[in-house]
PDB file of C-alpha atoms in Angstrom:
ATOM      1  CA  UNK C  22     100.410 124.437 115.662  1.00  0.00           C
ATOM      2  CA  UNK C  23      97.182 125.745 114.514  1.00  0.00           C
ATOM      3  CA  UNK C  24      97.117 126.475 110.510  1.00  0.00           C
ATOM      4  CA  UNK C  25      94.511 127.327 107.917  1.00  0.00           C
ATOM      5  CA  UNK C  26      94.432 127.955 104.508  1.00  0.00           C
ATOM      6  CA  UNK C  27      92.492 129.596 102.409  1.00  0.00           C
ATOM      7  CA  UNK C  28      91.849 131.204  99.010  1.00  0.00           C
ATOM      8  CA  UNK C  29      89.813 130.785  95.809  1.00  0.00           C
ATOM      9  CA  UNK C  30      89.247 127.591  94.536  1.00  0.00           C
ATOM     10  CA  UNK C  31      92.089 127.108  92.390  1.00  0.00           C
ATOM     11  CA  UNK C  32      94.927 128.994  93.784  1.00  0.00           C
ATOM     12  CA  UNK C  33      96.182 125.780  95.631  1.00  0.00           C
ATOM     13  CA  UNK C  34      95.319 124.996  98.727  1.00  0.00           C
ATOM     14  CA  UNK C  35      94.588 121.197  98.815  1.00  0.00           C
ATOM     15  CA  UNK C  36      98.038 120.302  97.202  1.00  0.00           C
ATOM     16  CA  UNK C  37      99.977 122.573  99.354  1.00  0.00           C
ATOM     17  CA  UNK C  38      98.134 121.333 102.843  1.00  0.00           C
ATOM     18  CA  UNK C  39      98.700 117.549 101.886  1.00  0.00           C
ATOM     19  CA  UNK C  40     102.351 118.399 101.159  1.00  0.00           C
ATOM     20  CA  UNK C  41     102.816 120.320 104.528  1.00  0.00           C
ATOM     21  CA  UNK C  42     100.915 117.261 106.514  1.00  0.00           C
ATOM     22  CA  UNK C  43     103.251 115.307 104.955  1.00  0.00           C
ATOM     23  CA  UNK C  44     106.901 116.765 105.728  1.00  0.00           C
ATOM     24  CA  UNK C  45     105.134 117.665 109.381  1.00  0.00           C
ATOM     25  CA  UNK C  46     103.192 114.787 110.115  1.00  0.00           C
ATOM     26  CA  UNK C  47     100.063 117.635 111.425  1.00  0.00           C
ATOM     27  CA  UNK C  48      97.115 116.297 110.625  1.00  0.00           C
ATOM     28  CA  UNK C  49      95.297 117.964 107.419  1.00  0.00           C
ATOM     29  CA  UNK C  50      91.637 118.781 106.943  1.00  0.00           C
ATOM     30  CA  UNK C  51      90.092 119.082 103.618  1.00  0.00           C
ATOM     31  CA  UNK C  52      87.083 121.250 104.779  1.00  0.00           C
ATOM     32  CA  UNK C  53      84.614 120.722 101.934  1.00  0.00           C
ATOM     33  CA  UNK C  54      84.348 117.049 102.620  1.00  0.00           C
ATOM     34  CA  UNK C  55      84.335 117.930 106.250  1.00  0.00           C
ATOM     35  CA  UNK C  56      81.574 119.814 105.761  1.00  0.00           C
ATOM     36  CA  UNK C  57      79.593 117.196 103.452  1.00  0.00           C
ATOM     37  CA  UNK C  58      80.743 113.846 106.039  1.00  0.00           C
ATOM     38  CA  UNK C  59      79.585 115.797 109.001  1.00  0.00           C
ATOM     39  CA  UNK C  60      76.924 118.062 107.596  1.00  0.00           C
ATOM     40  CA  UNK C  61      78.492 121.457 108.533  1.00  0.00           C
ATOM     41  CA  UNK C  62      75.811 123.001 106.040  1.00  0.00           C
ATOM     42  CA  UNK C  63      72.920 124.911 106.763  1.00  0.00           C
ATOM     43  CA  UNK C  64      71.904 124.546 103.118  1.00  0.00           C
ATOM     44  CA  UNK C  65      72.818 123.336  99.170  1.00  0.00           C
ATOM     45  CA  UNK C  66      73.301 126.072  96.805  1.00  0.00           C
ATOM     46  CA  UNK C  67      72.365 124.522  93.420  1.00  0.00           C
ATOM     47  CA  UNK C  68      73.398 127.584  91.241  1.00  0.00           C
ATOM     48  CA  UNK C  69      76.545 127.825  92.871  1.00  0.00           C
ATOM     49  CA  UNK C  70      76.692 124.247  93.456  1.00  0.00           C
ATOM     50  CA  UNK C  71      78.059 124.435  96.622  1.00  0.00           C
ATOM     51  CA  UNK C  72      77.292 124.130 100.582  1.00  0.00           C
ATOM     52  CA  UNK C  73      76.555 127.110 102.723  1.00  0.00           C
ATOM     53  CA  UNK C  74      78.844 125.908 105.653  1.00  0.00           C
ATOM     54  CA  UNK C  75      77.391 126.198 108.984  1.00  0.00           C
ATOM     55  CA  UNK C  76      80.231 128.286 110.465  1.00  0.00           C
ATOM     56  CA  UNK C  77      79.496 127.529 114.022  1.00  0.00           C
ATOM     57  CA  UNK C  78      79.256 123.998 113.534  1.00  0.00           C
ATOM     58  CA  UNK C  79      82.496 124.095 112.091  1.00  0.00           C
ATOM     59  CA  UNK C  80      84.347 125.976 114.389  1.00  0.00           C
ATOM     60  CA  UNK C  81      83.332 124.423 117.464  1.00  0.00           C
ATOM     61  CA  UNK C  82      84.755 120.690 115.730  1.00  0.00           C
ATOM     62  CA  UNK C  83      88.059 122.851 116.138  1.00  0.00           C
ATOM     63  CA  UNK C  84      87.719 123.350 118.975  1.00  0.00           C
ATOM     64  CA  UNK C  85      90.506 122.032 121.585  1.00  0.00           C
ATOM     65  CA  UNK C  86      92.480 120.361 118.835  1.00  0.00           C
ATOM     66  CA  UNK C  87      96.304 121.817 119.501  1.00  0.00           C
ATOM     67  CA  UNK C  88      97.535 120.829 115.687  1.00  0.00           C
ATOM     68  CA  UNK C  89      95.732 120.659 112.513  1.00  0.00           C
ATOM     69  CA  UNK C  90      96.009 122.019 108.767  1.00  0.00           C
ATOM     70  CA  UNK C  91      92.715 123.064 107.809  1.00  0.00           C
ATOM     71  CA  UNK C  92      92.079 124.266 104.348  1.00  0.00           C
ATOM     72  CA  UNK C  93      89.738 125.126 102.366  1.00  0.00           C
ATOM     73  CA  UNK C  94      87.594 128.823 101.266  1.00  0.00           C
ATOM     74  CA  UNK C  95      86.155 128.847 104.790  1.00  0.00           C
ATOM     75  CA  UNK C  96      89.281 128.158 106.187  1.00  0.00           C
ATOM     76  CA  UNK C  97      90.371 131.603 107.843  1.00  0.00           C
ATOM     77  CA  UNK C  98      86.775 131.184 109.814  1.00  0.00           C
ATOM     78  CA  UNK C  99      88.437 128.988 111.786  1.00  0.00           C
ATOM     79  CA  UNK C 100      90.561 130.316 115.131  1.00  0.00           C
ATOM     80  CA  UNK C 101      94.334 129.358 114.248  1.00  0.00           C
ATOM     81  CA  UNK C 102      97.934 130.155 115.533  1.00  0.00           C
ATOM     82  CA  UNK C 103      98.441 130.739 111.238  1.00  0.00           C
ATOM     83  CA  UNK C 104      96.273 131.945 108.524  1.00  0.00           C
ATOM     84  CA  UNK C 105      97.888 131.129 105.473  1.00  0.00           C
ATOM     85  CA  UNK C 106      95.918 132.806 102.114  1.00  0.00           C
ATOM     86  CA  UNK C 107      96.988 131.481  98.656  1.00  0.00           C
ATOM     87  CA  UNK C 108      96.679 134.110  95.545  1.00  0.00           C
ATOM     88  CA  UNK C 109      97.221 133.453  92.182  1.00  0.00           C
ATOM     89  CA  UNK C 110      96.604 135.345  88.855  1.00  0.00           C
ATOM     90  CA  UNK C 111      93.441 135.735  87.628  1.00  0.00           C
ATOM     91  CA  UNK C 112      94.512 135.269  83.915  1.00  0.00           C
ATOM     92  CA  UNK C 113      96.387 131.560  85.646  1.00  0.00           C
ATOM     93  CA  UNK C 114      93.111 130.920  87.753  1.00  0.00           C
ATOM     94  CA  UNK C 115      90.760 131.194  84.827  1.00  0.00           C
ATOM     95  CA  UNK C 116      93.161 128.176  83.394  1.00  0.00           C
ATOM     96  CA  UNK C 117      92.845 125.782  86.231  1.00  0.00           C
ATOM     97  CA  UNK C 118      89.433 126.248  87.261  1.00  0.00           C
ATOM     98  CA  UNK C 119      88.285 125.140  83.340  1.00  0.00           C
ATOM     99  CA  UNK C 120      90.543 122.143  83.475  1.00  0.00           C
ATOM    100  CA  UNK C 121      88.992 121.137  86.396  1.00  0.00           C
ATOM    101  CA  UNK C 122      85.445 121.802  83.931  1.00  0.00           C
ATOM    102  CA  UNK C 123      83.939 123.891  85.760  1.00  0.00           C
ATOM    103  CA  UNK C 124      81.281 126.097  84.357  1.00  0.00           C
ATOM    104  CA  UNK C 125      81.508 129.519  82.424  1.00  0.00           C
ATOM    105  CA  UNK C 126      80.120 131.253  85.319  1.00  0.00           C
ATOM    106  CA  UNK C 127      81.748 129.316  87.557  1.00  0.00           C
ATOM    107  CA  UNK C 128      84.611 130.589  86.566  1.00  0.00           C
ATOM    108  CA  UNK C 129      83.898 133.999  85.711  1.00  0.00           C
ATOM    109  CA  UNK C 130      82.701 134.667  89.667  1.00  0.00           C
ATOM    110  CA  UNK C 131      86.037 132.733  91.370  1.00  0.00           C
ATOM    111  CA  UNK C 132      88.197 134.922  89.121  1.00  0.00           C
ATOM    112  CA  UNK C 133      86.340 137.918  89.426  1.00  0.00           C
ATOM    113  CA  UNK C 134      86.446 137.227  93.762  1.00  0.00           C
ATOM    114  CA  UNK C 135      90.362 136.578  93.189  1.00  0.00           C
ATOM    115  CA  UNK C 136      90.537 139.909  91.390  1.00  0.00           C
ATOM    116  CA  UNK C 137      88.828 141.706  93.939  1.00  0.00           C
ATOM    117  CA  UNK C 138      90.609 140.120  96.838  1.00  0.00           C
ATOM    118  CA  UNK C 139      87.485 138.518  98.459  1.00  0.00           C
ATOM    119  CA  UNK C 140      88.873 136.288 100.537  1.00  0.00           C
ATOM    120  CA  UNK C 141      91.782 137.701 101.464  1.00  0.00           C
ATOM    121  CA  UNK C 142      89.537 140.784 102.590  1.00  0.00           C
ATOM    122  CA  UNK C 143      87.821 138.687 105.113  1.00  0.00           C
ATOM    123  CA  UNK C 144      91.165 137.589 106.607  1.00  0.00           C
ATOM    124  CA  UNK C 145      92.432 141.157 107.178  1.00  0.00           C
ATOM    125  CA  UNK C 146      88.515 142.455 108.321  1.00  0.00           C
ATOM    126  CA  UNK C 147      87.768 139.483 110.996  1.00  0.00           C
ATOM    127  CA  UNK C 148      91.108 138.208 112.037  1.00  0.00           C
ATOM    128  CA  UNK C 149      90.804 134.622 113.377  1.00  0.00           C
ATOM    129  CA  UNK C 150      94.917 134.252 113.718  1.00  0.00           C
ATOM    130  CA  UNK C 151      97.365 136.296 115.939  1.00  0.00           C
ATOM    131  CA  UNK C 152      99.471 135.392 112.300  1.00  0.00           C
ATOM    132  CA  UNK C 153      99.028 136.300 108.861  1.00  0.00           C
ATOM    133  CA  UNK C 154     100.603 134.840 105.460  1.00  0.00           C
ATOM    134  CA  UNK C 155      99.742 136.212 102.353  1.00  0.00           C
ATOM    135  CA  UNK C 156     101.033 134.035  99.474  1.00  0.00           C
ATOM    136  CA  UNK C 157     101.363 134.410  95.387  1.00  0.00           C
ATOM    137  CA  UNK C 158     101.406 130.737  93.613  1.00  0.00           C
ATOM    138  CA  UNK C 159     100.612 131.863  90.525  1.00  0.00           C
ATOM    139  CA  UNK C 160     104.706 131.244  89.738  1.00  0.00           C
ATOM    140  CA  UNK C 161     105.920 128.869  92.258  1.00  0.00           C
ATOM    141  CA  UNK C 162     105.445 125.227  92.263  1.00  0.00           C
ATOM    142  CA  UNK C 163     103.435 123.968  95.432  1.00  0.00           C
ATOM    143  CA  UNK C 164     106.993 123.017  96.827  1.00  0.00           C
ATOM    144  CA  UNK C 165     107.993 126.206  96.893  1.00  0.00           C
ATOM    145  CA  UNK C 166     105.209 127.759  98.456  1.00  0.00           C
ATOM    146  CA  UNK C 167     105.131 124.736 101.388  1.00  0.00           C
ATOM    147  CA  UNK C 168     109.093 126.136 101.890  1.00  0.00           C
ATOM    148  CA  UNK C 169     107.259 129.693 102.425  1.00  0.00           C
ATOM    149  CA  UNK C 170     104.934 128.387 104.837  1.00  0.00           C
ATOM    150  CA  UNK C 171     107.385 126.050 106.504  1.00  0.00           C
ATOM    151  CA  UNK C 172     109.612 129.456 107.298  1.00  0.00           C
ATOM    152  CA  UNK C 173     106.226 131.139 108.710  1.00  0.00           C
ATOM    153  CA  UNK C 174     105.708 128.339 111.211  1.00  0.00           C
ATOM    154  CA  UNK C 175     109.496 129.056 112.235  1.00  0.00           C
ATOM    155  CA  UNK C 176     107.980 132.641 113.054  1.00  0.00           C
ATOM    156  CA  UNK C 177     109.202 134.769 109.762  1.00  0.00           C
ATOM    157  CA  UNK C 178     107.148 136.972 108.007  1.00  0.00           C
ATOM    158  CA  UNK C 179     105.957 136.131 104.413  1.00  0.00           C
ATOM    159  CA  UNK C 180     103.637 138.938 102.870  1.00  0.00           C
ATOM    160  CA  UNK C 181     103.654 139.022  99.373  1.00  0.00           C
ATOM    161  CA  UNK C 182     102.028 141.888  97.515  1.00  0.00           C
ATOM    162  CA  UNK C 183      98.984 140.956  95.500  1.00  0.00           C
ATOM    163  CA  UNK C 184      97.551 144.004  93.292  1.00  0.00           C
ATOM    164  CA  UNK C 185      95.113 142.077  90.376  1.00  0.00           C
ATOM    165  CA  UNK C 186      92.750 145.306  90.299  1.00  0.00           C
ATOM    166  CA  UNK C 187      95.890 147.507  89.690  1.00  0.00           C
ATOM    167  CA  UNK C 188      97.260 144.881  86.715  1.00  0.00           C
ATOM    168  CA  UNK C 189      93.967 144.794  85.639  1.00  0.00           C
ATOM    169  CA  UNK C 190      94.008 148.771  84.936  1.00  0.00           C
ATOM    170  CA  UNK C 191      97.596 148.348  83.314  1.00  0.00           C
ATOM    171  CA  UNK C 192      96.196 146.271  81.023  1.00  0.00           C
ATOM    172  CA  UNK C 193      93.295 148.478  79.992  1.00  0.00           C
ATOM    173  CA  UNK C 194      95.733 151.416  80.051  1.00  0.00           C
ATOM    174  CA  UNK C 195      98.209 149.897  77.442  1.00  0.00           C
ATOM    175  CA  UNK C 196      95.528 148.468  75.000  1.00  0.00           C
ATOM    176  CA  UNK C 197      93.367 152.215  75.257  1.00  0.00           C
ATOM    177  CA  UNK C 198      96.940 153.291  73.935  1.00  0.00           C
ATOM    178  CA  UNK C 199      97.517 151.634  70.988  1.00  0.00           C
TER     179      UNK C 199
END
């Protein structure tokens, strides 16, 4: 089987695909040193500090493998029998991505792409899987969500619903009453 994951930095993804290569024995991918080691990149964004992957490049080293966990934020690029996406709160996200130190603005542009659904927008525009997964971590434990992904493989359907934008009004709503 084909998998990928994918989501903001933060919401996961490296601890839940070394789990699932573990209890499966597939073989996992951590894309961002793929694309450093192999120099999927077309270029180095300093301000971002980041690659800009070199989509082709990394799609075609896919190419005719039959099992593989690949994850990482250009994950869902990536034809796949799977296309797991990980969520998690913005409020949680801003939390992990400064104790991993990264930068105010940094931060402030992964949360604010979580909020708006970024990623998971470019999964449900430009479909690269016949399957979709759509997964909350902010309050499960990276076992649990491996157990949700494990039951997708098996062919159920795991679609939780993800609303930030609407929470994010709530919020505003509720303080503009007080």
């Amino acid at each position: 089987m084909r998998i990928t994951i994918t989501g903001t930095p933060g919401c996961g993804k490296t601890t839940v695909a070394k789990l699932l290569s573990e209890l499966t024995g597939i073989p996992v991918f951590h894309l961002s040193n793929l694309i450093r080691e192999k120099g999927f990149y077309t270029d180095y964004d300093e301000e971002r500090d980041a690659y800009v992957t070199d989509v082709e490049k990394l799609t075609e080293f896919f190419k005719g493998k039959e099992k593989f966990i690949a994850e990482g934020l250009v994950a869902h690029y990536i034809p796949s029998d799977l296309c797991i996406i990980l969520r998690v709160n913005p409020s949680e996200l801003s939390k992990r991505l400064a104790g991993r130190g990264y930068s105010p603005s940094k931060i402030s542009e992964n949360v604010e792409s979580e909020r708006l659904a970024v990623t998971a927008t470019e999964v449900f525009e430009n479909p690269c899987a016949p399957r979709i997964a759509h997964i909350d971590t902010t309050n499960r434990t990276p076992e649990e969500v491996v157990q949700l992904i494990l039951r997708c493989m098996r062919g159920e359907e795991i679609f939780d619903n993800v609303d930030w934008l609407e929470e994010q009004e709530n919020s505003h709503q509720s303080t503009e009453h007080l």
